PDB file of C-alpha atoms in Angstrom:
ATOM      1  CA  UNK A 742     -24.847  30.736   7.718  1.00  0.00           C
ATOM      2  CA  UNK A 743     -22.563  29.851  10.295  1.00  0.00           C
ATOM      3  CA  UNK A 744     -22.540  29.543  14.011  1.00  0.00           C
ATOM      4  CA  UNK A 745     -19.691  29.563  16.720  1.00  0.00           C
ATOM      5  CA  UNK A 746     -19.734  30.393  20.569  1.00  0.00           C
ATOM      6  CA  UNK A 747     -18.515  33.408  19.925  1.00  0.00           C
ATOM      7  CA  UNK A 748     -20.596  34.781  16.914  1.00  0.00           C
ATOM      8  CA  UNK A 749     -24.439  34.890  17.805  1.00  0.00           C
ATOM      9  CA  UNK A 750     -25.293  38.124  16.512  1.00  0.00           C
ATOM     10  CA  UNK A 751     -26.047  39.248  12.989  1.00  0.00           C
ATOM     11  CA  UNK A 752     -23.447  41.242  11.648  1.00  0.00           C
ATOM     12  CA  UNK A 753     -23.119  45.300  12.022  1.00  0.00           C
ATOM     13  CA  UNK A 754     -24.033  47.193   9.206  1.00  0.00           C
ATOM     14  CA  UNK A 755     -22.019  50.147   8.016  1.00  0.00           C
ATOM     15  CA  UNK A 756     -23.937  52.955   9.321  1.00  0.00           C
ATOM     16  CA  UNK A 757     -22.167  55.672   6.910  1.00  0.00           C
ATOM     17  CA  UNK A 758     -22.389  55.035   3.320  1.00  0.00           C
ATOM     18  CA  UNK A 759     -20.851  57.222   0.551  1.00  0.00           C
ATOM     19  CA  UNK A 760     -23.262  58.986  -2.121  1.00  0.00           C
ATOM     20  CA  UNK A 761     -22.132  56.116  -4.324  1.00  0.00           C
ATOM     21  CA  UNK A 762     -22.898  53.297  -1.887  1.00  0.00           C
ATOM     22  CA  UNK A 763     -26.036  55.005  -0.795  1.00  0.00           C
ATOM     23  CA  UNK A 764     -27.470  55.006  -4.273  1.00  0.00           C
ATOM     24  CA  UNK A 765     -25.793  50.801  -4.956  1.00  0.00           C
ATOM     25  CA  UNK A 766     -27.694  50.182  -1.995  1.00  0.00           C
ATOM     26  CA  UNK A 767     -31.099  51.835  -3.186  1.00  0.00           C
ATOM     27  CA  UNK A 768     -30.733  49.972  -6.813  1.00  0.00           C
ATOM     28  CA  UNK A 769     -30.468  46.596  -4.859  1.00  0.00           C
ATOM     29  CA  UNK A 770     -33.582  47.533  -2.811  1.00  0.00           C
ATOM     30  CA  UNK A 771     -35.767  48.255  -5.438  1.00  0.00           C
ATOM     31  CA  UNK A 772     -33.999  45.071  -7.489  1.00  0.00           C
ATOM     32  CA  UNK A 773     -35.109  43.228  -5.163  1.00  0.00           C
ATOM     33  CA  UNK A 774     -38.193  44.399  -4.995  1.00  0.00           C
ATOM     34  CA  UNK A 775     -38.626  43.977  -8.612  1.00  0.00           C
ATOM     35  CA  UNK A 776     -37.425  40.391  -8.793  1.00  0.00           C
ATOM     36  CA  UNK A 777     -39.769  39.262  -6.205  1.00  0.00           C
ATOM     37  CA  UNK A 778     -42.122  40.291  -7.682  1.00  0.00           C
ATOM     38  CA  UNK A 779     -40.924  39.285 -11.617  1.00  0.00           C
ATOM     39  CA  UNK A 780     -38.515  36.979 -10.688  1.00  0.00           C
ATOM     40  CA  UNK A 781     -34.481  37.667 -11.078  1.00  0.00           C
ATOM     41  CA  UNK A 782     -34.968  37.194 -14.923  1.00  0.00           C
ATOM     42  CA  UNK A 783     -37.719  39.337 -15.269  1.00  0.00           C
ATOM     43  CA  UNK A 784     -35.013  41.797 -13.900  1.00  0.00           C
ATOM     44  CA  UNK A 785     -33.961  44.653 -16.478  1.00  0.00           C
ATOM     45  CA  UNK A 786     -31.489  47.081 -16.329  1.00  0.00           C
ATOM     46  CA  UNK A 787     -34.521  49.008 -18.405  1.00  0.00           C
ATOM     47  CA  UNK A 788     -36.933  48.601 -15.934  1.00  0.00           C
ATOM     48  CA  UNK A 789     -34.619  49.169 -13.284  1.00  0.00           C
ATOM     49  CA  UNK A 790     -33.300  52.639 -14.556  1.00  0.00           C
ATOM     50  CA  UNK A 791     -36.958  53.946 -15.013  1.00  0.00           C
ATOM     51  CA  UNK A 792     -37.986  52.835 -10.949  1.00  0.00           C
ATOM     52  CA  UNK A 793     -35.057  54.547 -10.220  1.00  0.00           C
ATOM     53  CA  UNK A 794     -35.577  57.722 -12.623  1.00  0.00           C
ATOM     54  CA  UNK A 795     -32.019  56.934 -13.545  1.00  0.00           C
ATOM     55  CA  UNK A 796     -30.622  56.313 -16.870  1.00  0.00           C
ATOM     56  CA  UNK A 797     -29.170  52.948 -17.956  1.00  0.00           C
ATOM     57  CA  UNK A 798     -25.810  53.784 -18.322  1.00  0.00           C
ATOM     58  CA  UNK A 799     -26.477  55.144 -14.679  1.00  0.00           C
ATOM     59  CA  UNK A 800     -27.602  52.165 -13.311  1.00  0.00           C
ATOM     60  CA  UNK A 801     -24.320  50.225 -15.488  1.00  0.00           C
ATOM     61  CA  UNK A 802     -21.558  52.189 -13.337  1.00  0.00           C
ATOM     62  CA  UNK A 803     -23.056  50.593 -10.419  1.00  0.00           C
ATOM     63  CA  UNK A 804     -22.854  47.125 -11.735  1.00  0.00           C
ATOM     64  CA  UNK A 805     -20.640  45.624 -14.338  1.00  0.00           C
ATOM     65  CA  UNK A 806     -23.269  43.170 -16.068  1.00  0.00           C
ATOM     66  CA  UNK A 807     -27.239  42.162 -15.686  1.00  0.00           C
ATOM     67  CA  UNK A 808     -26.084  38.980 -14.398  1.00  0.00           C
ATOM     68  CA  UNK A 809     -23.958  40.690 -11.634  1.00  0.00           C
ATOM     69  CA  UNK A 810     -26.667  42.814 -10.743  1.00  0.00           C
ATOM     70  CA  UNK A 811     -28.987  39.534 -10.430  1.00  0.00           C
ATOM     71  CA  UNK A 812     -26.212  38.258  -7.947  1.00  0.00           C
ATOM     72  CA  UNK A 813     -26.271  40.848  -6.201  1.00  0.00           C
ATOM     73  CA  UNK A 814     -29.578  40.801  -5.471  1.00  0.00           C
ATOM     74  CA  UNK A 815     -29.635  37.140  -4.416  1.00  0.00           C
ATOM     75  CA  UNK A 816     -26.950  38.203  -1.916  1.00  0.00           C
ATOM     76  CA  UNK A 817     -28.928  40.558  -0.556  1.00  0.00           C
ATOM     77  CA  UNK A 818     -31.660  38.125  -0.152  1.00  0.00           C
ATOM     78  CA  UNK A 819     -29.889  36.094   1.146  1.00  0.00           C
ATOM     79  CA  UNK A 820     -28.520  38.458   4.141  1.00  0.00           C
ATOM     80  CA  UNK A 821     -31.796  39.884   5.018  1.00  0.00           C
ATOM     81  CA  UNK A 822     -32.914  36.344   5.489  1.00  0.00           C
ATOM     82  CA  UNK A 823     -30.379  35.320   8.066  1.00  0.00           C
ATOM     83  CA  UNK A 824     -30.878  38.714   9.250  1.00  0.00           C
ATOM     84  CA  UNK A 825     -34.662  38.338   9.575  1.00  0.00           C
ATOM     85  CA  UNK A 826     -34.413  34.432  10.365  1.00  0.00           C
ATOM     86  CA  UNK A 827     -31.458  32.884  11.389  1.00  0.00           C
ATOM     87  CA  UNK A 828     -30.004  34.990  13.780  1.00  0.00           C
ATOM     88  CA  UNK A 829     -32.710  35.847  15.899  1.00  0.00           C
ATOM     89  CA  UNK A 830     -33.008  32.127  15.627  1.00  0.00           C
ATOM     90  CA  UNK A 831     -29.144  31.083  17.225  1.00  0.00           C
ATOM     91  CA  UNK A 832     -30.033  33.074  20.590  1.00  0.00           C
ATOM     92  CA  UNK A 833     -32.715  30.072  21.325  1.00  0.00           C
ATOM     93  CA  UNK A 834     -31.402  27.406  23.758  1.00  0.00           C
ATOM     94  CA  UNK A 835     -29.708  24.979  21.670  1.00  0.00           C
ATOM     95  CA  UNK A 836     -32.447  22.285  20.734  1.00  0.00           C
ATOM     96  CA  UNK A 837     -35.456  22.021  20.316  1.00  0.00           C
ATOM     97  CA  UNK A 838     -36.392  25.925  20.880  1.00  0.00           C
ATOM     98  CA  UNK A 839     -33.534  26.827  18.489  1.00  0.00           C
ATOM     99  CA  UNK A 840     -35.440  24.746  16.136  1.00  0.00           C
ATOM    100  CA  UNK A 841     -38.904  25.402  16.499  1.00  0.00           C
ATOM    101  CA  UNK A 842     -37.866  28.839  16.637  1.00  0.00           C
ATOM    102  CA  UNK A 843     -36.186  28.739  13.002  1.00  0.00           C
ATOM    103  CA  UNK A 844     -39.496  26.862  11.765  1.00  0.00           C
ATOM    104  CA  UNK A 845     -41.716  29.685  13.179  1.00  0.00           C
ATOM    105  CA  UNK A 846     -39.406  32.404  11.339  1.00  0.00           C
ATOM    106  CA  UNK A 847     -39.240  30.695   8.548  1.00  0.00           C
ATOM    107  CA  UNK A 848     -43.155  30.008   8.394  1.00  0.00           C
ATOM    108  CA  UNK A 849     -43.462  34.479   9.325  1.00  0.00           C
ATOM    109  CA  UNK A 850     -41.122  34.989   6.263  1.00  0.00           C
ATOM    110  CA  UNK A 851     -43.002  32.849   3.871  1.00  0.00           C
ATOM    111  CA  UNK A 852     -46.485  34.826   4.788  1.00  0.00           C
ATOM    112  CA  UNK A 853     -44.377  38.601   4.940  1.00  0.00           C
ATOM    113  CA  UNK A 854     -43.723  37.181   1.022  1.00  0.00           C
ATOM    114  CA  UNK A 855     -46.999  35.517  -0.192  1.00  0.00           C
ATOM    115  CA  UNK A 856     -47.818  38.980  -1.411  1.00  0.00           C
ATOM    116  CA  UNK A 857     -44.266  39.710  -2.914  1.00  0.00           C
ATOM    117  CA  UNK A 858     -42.700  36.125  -3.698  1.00  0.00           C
ATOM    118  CA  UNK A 859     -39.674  33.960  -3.105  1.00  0.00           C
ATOM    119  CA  UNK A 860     -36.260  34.726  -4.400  1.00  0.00           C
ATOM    120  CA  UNK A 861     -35.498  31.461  -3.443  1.00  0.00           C
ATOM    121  CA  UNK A 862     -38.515  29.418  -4.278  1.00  0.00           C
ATOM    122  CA  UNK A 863     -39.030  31.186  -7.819  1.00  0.00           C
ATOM    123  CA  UNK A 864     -35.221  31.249  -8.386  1.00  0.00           C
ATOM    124  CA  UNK A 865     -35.291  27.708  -8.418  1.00  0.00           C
ATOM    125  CA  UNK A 866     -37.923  27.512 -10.651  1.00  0.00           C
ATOM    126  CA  UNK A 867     -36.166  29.751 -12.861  1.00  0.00           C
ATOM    127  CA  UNK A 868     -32.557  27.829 -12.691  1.00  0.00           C
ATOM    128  CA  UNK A 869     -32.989  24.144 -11.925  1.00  0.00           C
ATOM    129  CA  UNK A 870     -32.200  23.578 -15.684  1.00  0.00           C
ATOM    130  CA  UNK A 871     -30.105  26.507 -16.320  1.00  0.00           C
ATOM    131  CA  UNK A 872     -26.237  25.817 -15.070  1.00  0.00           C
ATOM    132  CA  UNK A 873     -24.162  29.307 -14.608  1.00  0.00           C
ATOM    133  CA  UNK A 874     -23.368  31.974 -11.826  1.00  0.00           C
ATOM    134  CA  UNK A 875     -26.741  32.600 -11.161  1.00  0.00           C
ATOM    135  CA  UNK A 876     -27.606  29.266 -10.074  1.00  0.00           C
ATOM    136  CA  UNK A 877     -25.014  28.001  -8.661  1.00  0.00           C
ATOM    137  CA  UNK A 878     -25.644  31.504  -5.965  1.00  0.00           C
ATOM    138  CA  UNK A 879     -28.867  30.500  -5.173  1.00  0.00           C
ATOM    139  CA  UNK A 880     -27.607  26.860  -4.751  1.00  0.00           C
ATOM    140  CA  UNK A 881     -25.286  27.641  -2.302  1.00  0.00           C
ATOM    141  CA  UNK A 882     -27.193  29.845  -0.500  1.00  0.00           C
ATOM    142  CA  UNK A 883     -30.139  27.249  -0.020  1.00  0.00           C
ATOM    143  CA  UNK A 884     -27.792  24.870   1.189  1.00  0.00           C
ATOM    144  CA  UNK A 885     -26.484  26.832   4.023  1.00  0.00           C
ATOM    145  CA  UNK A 886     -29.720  27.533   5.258  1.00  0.00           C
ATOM    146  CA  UNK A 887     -30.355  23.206   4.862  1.00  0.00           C
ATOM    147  CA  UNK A 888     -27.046  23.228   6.933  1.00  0.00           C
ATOM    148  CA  UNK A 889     -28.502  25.426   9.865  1.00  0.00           C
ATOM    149  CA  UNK A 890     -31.217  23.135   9.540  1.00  0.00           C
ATOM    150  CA  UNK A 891     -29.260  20.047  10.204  1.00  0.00           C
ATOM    151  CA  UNK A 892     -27.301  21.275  12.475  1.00  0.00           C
ATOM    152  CA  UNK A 893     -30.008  22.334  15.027  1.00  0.00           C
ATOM    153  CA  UNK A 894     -31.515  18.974  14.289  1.00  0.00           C
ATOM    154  CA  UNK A 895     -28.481  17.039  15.183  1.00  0.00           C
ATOM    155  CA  UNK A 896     -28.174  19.732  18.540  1.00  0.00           C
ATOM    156  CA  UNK A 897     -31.676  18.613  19.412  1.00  0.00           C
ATOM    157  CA  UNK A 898     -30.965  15.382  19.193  1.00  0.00           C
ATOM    158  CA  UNK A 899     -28.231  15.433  21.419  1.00  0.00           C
ATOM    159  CA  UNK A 900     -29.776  17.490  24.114  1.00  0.00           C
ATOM    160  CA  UNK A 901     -32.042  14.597  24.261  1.00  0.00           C
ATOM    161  CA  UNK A 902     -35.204  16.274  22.459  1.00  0.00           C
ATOM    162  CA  UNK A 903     -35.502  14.107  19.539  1.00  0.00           C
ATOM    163  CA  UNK A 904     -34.635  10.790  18.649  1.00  0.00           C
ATOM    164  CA  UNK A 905     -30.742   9.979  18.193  1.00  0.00           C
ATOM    165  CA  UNK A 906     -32.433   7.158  15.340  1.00  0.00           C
ATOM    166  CA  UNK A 907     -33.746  10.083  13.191  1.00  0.00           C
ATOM    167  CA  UNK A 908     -32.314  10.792   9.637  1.00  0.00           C
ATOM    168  CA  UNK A 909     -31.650  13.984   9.437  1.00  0.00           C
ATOM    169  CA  UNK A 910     -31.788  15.029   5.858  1.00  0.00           C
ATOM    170  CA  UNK A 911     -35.037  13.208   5.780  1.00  0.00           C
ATOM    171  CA  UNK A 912     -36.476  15.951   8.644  1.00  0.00           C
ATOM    172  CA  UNK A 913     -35.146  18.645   6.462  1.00  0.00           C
ATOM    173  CA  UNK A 914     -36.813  17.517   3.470  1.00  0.00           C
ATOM    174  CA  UNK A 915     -40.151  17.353   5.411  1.00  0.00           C
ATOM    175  CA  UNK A 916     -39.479  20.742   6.821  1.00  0.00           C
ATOM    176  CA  UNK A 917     -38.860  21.922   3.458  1.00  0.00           C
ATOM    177  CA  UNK A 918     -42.012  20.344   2.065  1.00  0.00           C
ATOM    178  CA  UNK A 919     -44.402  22.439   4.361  1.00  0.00           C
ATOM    179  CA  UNK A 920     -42.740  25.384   3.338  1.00  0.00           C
ATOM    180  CA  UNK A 921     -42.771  24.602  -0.416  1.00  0.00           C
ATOM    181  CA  UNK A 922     -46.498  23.908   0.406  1.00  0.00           C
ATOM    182  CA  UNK A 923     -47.410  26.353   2.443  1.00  0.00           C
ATOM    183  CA  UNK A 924     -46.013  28.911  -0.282  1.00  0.00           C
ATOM    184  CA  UNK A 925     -48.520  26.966  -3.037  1.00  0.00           C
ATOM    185  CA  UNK A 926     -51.186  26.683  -1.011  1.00  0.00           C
ATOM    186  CA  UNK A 927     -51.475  30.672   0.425  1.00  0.00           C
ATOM    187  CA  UNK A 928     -49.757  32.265  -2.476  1.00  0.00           C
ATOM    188  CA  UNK A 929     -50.890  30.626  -5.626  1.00  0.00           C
ATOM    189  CA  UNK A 930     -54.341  29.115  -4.117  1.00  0.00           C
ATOM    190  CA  UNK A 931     -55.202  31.258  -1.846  1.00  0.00           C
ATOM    191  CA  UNK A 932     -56.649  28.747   0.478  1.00  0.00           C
ATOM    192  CA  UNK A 933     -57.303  30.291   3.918  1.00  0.00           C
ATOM    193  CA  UNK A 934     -55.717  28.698   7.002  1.00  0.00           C
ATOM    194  CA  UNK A 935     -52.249  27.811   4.868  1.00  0.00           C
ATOM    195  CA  UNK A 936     -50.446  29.056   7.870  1.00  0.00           C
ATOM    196  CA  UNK A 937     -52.062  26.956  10.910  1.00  0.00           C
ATOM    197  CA  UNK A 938     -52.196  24.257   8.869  1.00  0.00           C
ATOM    198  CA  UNK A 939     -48.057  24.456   8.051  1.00  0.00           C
ATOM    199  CA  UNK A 940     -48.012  25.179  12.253  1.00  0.00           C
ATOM    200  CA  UNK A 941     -50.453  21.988  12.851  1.00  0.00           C
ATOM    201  CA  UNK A 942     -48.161  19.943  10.601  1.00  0.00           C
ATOM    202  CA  UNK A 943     -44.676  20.817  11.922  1.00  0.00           C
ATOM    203  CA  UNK A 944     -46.299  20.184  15.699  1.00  0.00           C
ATOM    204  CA  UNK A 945     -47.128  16.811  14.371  1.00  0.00           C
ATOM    205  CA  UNK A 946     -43.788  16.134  12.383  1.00  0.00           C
ATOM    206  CA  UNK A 947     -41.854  17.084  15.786  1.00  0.00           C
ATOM    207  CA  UNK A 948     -43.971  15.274  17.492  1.00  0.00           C
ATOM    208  CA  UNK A 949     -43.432  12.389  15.206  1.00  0.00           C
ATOM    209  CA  UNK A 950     -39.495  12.599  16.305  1.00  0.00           C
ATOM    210  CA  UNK A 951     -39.627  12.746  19.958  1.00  0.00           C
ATOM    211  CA  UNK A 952     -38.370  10.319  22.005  1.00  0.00           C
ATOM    212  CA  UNK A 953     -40.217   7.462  22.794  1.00  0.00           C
ATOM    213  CA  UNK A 954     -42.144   8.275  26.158  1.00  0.00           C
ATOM    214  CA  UNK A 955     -41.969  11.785  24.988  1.00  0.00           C
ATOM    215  CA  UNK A 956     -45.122  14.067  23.927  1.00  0.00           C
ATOM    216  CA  UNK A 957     -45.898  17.581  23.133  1.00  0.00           C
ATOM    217  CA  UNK A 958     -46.949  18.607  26.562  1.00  0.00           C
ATOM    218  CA  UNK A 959     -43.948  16.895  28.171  1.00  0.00           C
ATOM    219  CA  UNK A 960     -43.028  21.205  29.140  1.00  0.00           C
ATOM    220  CA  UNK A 961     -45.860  21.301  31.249  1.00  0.00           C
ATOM    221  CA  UNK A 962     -45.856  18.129  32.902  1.00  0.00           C
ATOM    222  CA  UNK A 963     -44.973  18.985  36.166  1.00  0.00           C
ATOM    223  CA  UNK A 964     -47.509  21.871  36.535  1.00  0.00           C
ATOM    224  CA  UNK A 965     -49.774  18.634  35.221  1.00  0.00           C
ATOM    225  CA  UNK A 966     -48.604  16.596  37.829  1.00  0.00           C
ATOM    226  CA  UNK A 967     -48.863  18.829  40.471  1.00  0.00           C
ATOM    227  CA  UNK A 968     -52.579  19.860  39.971  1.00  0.00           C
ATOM    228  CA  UNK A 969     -53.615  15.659  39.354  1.00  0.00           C
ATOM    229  CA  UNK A 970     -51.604  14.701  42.712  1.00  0.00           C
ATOM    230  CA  UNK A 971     -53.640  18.140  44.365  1.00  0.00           C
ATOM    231  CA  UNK A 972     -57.317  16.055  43.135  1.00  0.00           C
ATOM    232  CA  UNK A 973     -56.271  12.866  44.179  1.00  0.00           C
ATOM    233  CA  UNK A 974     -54.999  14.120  47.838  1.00  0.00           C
TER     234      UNK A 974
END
């Protein structure tokens, strides 16, 4: 994930494939599907060839190994979440809206897959132990989404809507945390209200950063104003 002046538009995608990159692309879809679901090592070229009514040796010419495949599939992950998230997100005044805006995308992502799962959350459950390709993918890929964060942070802070005192990989990690939490509480409790409560506790975390004199209706102050000075005239 990066961002320039120049580039604030997702990518184009190819809108011509060939037979052979039409049916890559319709593996990876239903991949994906199926490690969301099973998670990237529940991920078979077995179970892959019979969703796709192909045979395995079929599904082989398309990939070179089951752990390419799995790559694959975190890369494709990992596009459709800057596609879906991050850069709708980078056309948001720089700031606070860019950030707020990447929270609430973020937060509509997590509930789109409370039904289907996290490639990211569950791959790290799968590979914080295991070193290899795999994992160091998904590493990478979390870590330039953490670098969006911190670099919208750091923008906000400079445009004079947080705190220039605030540590900024310490915001990330509490940004992370309602995620991670959110993604317990709705998708392996079930607790109703995981949502507003992740949106009540980012309000109050941003709040937490704002410069001193600062508050969360400092955007409508001066409609505020206007209607108090009205009463008292």
């Amino acid at each position: 994930m990066t961002e320039t002046s120049k580039v604030t538009t997702a990518p184009a995608r190819p809108k011509f494939l060939r037979k052979g990159e039409q049916t890559r692309a319709a593996i990876l879809d239903v991949a994906l599907e199926l490690a969301s679901r099973d998670g990237l090592e529940g991920l078979t070229i077995g179970l892959l060839a019979e969703k796709m009514k192909m045979s395995k040796s079929g599904v082989f010419a398309h990939f070179g190994s089951r752990e390419d495949l799995q790559i694959e599939v975190v890369r494709l992950y990992h596009n459709r979440f800057e596609q879906d998230v991050f850069y709708p997100s980078i056309k948001e005044p720089r700031g606070l809206p860019r950030l707020e805006g990447m929270f609430a995308r973020w937060i509509k992502q997590v509930t789109v897959e409370i039904a289907l799962g996290c490639i990211y959350i569950s791959g790290a459950v799968e590979y914080d132990d295991r070193p290899g390709a795999i994992r160091d993918h998904l590493v990478a890929m979390v870590q330039a989404w953490r670098d969006a964060l911190e670099r919208c942070i750091k923008q906000a802070m400079e445009a004079g809507h947080l705190r220039t005192d605030i540590e900024v990989s310490q915001m990330v990690y509490e940004m992370y945390g309602l995620i991670l939490a959110l993604h317990h509480d709705a998708r392996f409790l079930h607790i109703p209200g995981s949502v507003e409560r992740a949106e009540a506790s980012f309000r109050r975390l941003i709040d937490s950063y704002r410069p001193q004199g600062s508050d969360s209706a400092s955007t409508s102050t001066p409609k505020n104003s206007k209607s108090a000075a009205r009463k008292a005239a």
